[in-house]
mmCIF file with all atom_site columns, C-alpha atoms in Angstrom:
data_model
loop_
_atom_site.group_PDB
_atom_site.id
_atom_site.type_symbol
_atom_site.label_atom_id
_atom_site.label_alt_id
_atom_site.label_comp_id
_atom_site.label_asym_id
_atom_site.label_entity_id
_atom_site.label_seq_id
_atom_site.pdbx_PDB_ins_code
_atom_site.Cartn_x
_atom_site.Cartn_y
_atom_site.Cartn_z
_atom_site.occupancy
_atom_site.B_iso_or_equiv
_atom_site.pdbx_formal_charge
_atom_site.auth_seq_id
_atom_site.auth_comp_id
_atom_site.auth_asym_id
_atom_site.auth_atom_id
_atom_site.pdbx_PDB_model_num
ATOM 1   C CA . ALA A 1 1   ? 26.496  -161.423 19.861  1.00 58.00 ? 287 ALA A CA 1
ATOM 2   C CA . GLY A 1 2   ? 27.283  -162.212 16.287  1.00 75.00 ? 288 GLY A CA 1
ATOM 3   C CA . GLY A 1 3   ? 25.566  -160.911 13.070  1.00 84.00 ? 289 GLY A CA 1
ATOM 4   C CA . ARG A 1 4   ? 23.444  -163.264 11.021  1.00 88.00 ? 290 ARG A CA 1
ATOM 5   C CA . TRP A 1 5   ? 24.984  -165.645 8.840   1.00 91.00 ? 291 TRP A CA 1
ATOM 6   C CA . TYR A 1 6   ? 24.408  -165.485 5.124   1.00 89.00 ? 292 TYR A CA 1
ATOM 7   C CA . GLY A 1 7   ? 26.365  -166.859 1.936   1.00 89.00 ? 293 GLY A CA 1
ATOM 8   C CA . PRO A 1 8   ? 28.092  -165.130 -0.741  1.00 89.00 ? 294 PRO A CA 1
ATOM 9   C CA . VAL A 1 9   ? 25.935  -163.638 -3.447  1.00 89.00 ? 295 VAL A CA 1
ATOM 10  C CA . ASP A 1 10  ? 26.291  -164.906 -7.083  1.00 89.00 ? 296 ASP A CA 1
ATOM 11  C CA . ILE A 1 11  ? 26.789  -161.169 -8.821  1.00 85.00 ? 297 ILE A CA 1
ATOM 12  C CA . ASP A 1 12  ? 25.944  -162.357 -12.241 1.00 85.00 ? 298 ASP A CA 1
ATOM 13  C CA . ALA A 1 13  ? 22.829  -164.171 -11.428 1.00 88.00 ? 299 ALA A CA 1
ATOM 14  C CA . SER A 1 14  ? 21.877  -161.636 -9.402  1.00 84.00 ? 300 SER A CA 1
ATOM 15  C CA . ASN A 1 15  ? 21.972  -158.970 -12.199 1.00 83.00 ? 301 ASN A CA 1
ATOM 16  C CA . ALA A 1 16  ? 20.181  -161.648 -14.577 1.00 85.00 ? 302 ALA A CA 1
ATOM 17  C CA . ALA A 1 17  ? 17.360  -162.008 -12.251 1.00 88.00 ? 303 ALA A CA 1
ATOM 18  C CA . ARG A 1 18  ? 17.340  -158.780 -10.815 1.00 85.00 ? 304 ARG A CA 1
ATOM 19  C CA . GLU A 1 19  ? 17.131  -160.168 -7.283  1.00 86.00 ? 305 GLU A CA 1
ATOM 20  C CA . VAL A 1 20  ? 19.862  -161.271 -4.826  1.00 88.00 ? 306 VAL A CA 1
ATOM 21  C CA . ILE A 1 21  ? 20.777  -165.190 -5.266  1.00 90.00 ? 307 ILE A CA 1
ATOM 22  C CA . TYR A 1 22  ? 23.238  -166.537 -3.327  1.00 91.00 ? 308 TYR A CA 1
ATOM 23  C CA . ILE A 1 23  ? 25.760  -169.199 -3.922  1.00 92.00 ? 309 ILE A CA 1
ATOM 24  C CA . ASP A 1 24  ? 23.718  -172.585 -2.398  1.00 91.00 ? 310 ASP A CA 1
ATOM 25  C CA . SER A 1 25  ? 27.374  -174.398 -1.903  1.00 93.00 ? 311 SER A CA 1
ATOM 26  C CA . LEU A 1 26  ? 28.440  -172.093 0.349   1.00 92.00 ? 312 LEU A CA 1
ATOM 27  C CA . ARG A 1 27  ? 25.345  -171.304 2.602   1.00 91.00 ? 313 ARG A CA 1
ATOM 28  C CA . ASN A 1 28  ? 26.425  -169.673 6.070   1.00 91.00 ? 314 ASN A CA 1
ATOM 29  C CA . THR A 1 29  ? 30.014  -169.127 5.153   1.00 90.00 ? 315 THR A CA 1
ATOM 30  C CA . LEU A 1 30  ? 29.932  -165.383 5.895   1.00 90.00 ? 316 LEU A CA 1
ATOM 31  C CA . GLN A 1 31  ? 28.454  -163.354 8.694   1.00 90.00 ? 317 GLN A CA 1
ATOM 32  C CA . PHE A 1 32  ? 27.199  -159.743 8.824   1.00 90.00 ? 318 PHE A CA 1
ATOM 33  C CA . SER A 1 33  ? 29.317  -157.842 11.577  1.00 90.00 ? 319 SER A CA 1
ATOM 34  C CA . ASP A 1 34  ? 28.307  -158.141 15.216  1.00 90.00 ? 320 ASP A CA 1
ATOM 35  C CA . TYR A 1 35  ? 24.357  -157.238 16.164  1.00 89.00 ? 321 TYR A CA 1
ATOM 36  C CA . MET A 1 36  ? 24.578  -154.674 19.418  1.00 91.00 ? 322 MET A CA 1
ATOM 37  C CA . ARG A 1 37  ? 21.295  -152.871 20.629  1.00 92.00 ? 323 ARG A CA 1
ATOM 38  C CA . LEU A 1 38  ? 20.730  -151.097 23.881  1.00 96.00 ? 324 LEU A CA 1
ATOM 39  C CA . ASP A 1 39  ? 17.236  -150.596 24.885  1.00 97.00 ? 325 ASP A CA 1
ATOM 40  C CA . LEU A 1 40  ? 15.453  -148.893 27.802  1.00 98.00 ? 326 LEU A CA 1
ATOM 41  C CA . LYS A 1 41  ? 12.271  -149.069 29.075  1.00 98.00 ? 327 LYS A CA 1
ATOM 42  C CA . VAL A 1 42  ? 10.373  -147.127 31.877  1.00 98.00 ? 328 VAL A CA 1
ATOM 43  C CA . ASN A 1 43  ? 7.003   -148.020 32.619  1.00 98.00 ? 329 ASN A CA 1
ATOM 44  C CA . TYR A 1 44  ? 4.248   -147.101 35.630  1.00 98.00 ? 330 TYR A CA 1
ATOM 45  C CA . LYS A 1 45  ? 1.336   -149.614 36.419  1.00 97.00 ? 331 LYS A CA 1
ATOM 46  C CA . VAL A 1 46  ? -1.929  -148.753 38.588  1.00 97.00 ? 332 VAL A CA 1
ATOM 47  C CA . ASN A 1 47  ? -3.459  -152.024 39.319  1.00 96.00 ? 333 ASN A CA 1
ATOM 48  C CA . ARG A 1 48  ? -7.366  -151.618 40.255  1.00 95.00 ? 334 ARG A CA 1
ATOM 49  C CA . PRO A 1 49  ? -9.560  -153.932 40.821  1.00 93.00 ? 335 PRO A CA 1
ATOM 50  C CA . GLU A 1 50  ? -11.612 -154.137 37.569  1.00 95.00 ? 336 GLU A CA 1
ATOM 51  C CA . VAL A 1 51  ? -9.045  -152.688 35.186  1.00 97.00 ? 337 VAL A CA 1
ATOM 52  C CA . THR A 1 52  ? -4.911  -152.239 35.085  1.00 97.00 ? 338 THR A CA 1
ATOM 53  C CA . HIS A 1 53  ? -3.434  -149.132 33.664  1.00 97.00 ? 339 HIS A CA 1
ATOM 54  C CA . GLU A 1 54  ? 0.053   -148.918 32.503  1.00 98.00 ? 340 GLU A CA 1
ATOM 55  C CA . ILE A 1 55  ? 2.042   -145.831 30.983  1.00 98.00 ? 341 ILE A CA 1
ATOM 56  C CA . GLY A 1 56  ? 5.352   -146.106 29.763  1.00 98.00 ? 342 GLY A CA 1
ATOM 57  C CA . LEU A 1 57  ? 8.219   -145.133 27.206  1.00 98.00 ? 343 LEU A CA 1
ATOM 58  C CA . ASP A 1 58  ? 10.416  -147.490 25.572  1.00 98.00 ? 344 ASP A CA 1
ATOM 59  C CA . LEU A 1 59  ? 13.628  -146.239 24.539  1.00 98.00 ? 345 LEU A CA 1
ATOM 60  C CA . VAL A 1 60  ? 14.708  -148.951 21.444  1.00 96.00 ? 346 VAL A CA 1
ATOM 61  C CA . ASN A 1 61  ? 18.232  -148.734 20.286  1.00 96.00 ? 347 ASN A CA 1
ATOM 62  C CA . ILE A 1 62  ? 19.425  -145.437 22.187  1.00 96.00 ? 348 ILE A CA 1
ATOM 63  C CA . THR A 1 63  ? 22.985  -145.455 20.710  1.00 95.00 ? 349 THR A CA 1
ATOM 64  C CA . GLY A 1 64  ? 21.297  -145.367 17.118  1.00 94.00 ? 350 GLY A CA 1
ATOM 65  C CA . ARG A 1 65  ? 23.798  -147.816 16.227  1.00 93.00 ? 351 ARG A CA 1
ATOM 66  C CA . GLU A 1 66  ? 22.980  -149.415 12.609  1.00 92.00 ? 352 GLU A CA 1
ATOM 67  C CA . ASN A 1 67  ? 22.612  -153.059 12.189  1.00 92.00 ? 353 ASN A CA 1
ATOM 68  C CA . VAL A 1 68  ? 22.708  -155.028 9.032   1.00 91.00 ? 354 VAL A CA 1
ATOM 69  C CA . LEU A 1 69  ? 19.200  -156.594 8.223   1.00 90.00 ? 355 LEU A CA 1
ATOM 70  C CA . LYS A 1 70  ? 19.809  -157.833 4.678   1.00 90.00 ? 356 LYS A CA 1
ATOM 71  C CA . LEU A 1 71  ? 20.990  -157.670 1.586   1.00 88.00 ? 357 LEU A CA 1
ATOM 72  C CA . THR A 1 72  ? 19.149  -155.965 -1.372  1.00 89.00 ? 358 THR A CA 1
ATOM 73  C CA . PHE A 1 73  ? 19.102  -155.973 -4.888  1.00 85.00 ? 359 PHE A CA 1
ATOM 74  C CA . ALA A 1 74  ? 19.464  -152.528 -6.159  1.00 83.00 ? 360 ALA A CA 1
ATOM 75  C CA . PRO A 1 75  ? 21.280  -151.742 -9.721  1.00 76.00 ? 361 PRO A CA 1
ATOM 76  C CA . ASP A 1 76  ? 23.685  -149.390 -9.633  1.00 70.00 ? 362 ASP A CA 1
ATOM 77  C CA . GLU A 1 77  ? 23.458  -146.468 -11.718 1.00 71.00 ? 363 GLU A CA 1
ATOM 78  C CA . ASN A 1 78  ? 27.204  -146.783 -13.270 1.00 70.00 ? 364 ASN A CA 1
ATOM 79  C CA . ASN A 1 79  ? 26.281  -150.409 -14.393 1.00 68.00 ? 365 ASN A CA 1
ATOM 80  C CA . ASP A 1 80  ? 28.750  -151.611 -12.166 1.00 71.00 ? 366 ASP A CA 1
ATOM 81  C CA . PRO A 1 81  ? 27.745  -155.196 -11.256 1.00 67.00 ? 367 PRO A CA 1
ATOM 82  C CA . GLU A 1 82  ? 29.432  -155.353 -7.840  1.00 70.00 ? 368 GLU A CA 1
ATOM 83  C CA . LYS A 1 83  ? 27.536  -152.333 -6.269  1.00 76.00 ? 369 LYS A CA 1
ATOM 84  C CA . SER A 1 84  ? 24.125  -153.763 -7.485  1.00 80.00 ? 370 SER A CA 1
ATOM 85  C CA . VAL A 1 85  ? 24.038  -155.517 -3.632  1.00 83.00 ? 371 VAL A CA 1
ATOM 86  C CA . ARG A 1 86  ? 23.614  -153.606 -0.997  1.00 87.00 ? 372 ARG A CA 1
ATOM 87  C CA . GLU A 1 87  ? 23.258  -153.827 2.437   1.00 89.00 ? 373 GLU A CA 1
ATOM 88  C CA . GLU A 1 88  ? 19.987  -152.947 4.137   1.00 92.00 ? 374 GLU A CA 1
ATOM 89  C CA . TYR A 1 89  ? 20.197  -151.688 8.034   1.00 93.00 ? 375 TYR A CA 1
ATOM 90  C CA . GLN A 1 90  ? 17.551  -151.952 10.839  1.00 91.00 ? 376 GLN A CA 1
ATOM 91  C CA . LEU A 1 91  ? 16.053  -148.668 12.106  1.00 90.00 ? 377 LEU A CA 1
ATOM 92  C CA . GLY A 1 92  ? 18.322  -146.424 14.167  1.00 92.00 ? 378 GLY A CA 1
ATOM 93  C CA . PHE A 1 93  ? 16.730  -145.009 17.659  1.00 96.00 ? 379 PHE A CA 1
ATOM 94  C CA . LEU A 1 94  ? 13.114  -145.380 18.138  1.00 96.00 ? 380 LEU A CA 1
ATOM 95  C CA . PRO A 1 95  ? 11.332  -144.135 20.942  1.00 98.00 ? 381 PRO A CA 1
ATOM 96  C CA . VAL A 1 96  ? 7.757   -145.311 21.785  1.00 97.00 ? 382 VAL A CA 1
ATOM 97  C CA . PHE A 1 97  ? 5.388   -143.884 23.949  1.00 98.00 ? 383 PHE A CA 1
ATOM 98  C CA . TYR A 1 98  ? 2.643   -146.091 25.098  1.00 98.00 ? 384 TYR A CA 1
ATOM 99  C CA . TYR A 1 99  ? -0.548  -146.350 27.250  1.00 98.00 ? 385 TYR A CA 1
ATOM 100 C CA . ARG A 1 100 ? -2.314  -149.627 28.276  1.00 97.00 ? 386 ARG A CA 1
ATOM 101 C CA . ILE A 1 101 ? -5.309  -150.735 29.812  1.00 97.00 ? 387 ILE A CA 1
ATOM 102 C CA . ASP A 1 102 ? -6.247  -154.530 30.966  1.00 95.00 ? 388 ASP A CA 1
ATOM 103 C CA . PHE A 1 103 ? -9.824  -155.269 31.491  1.00 92.00 ? 389 PHE A CA 1
#
């Protein structure tokens, strides 16, 4: 699947406002790189007359790929305005162990 759409950043306005400011007239003309994530979930469920137990392991993003989440404003130490807007990434690999009870 393709990445999210976004517009180019107005570097001068972003540096003045100290936050990411997009060029409105060019909205949704750029696209982040392809979004790819592989998940694996294993669970075991026990059904009883009054309660259901479930235990499981959910492995989120098992390949550890870093997908772009958004653009953020972070002033550059060398005052380079081109480097003040940076890509922020989603979490990499995330194992989730869980136990669930339904009444």
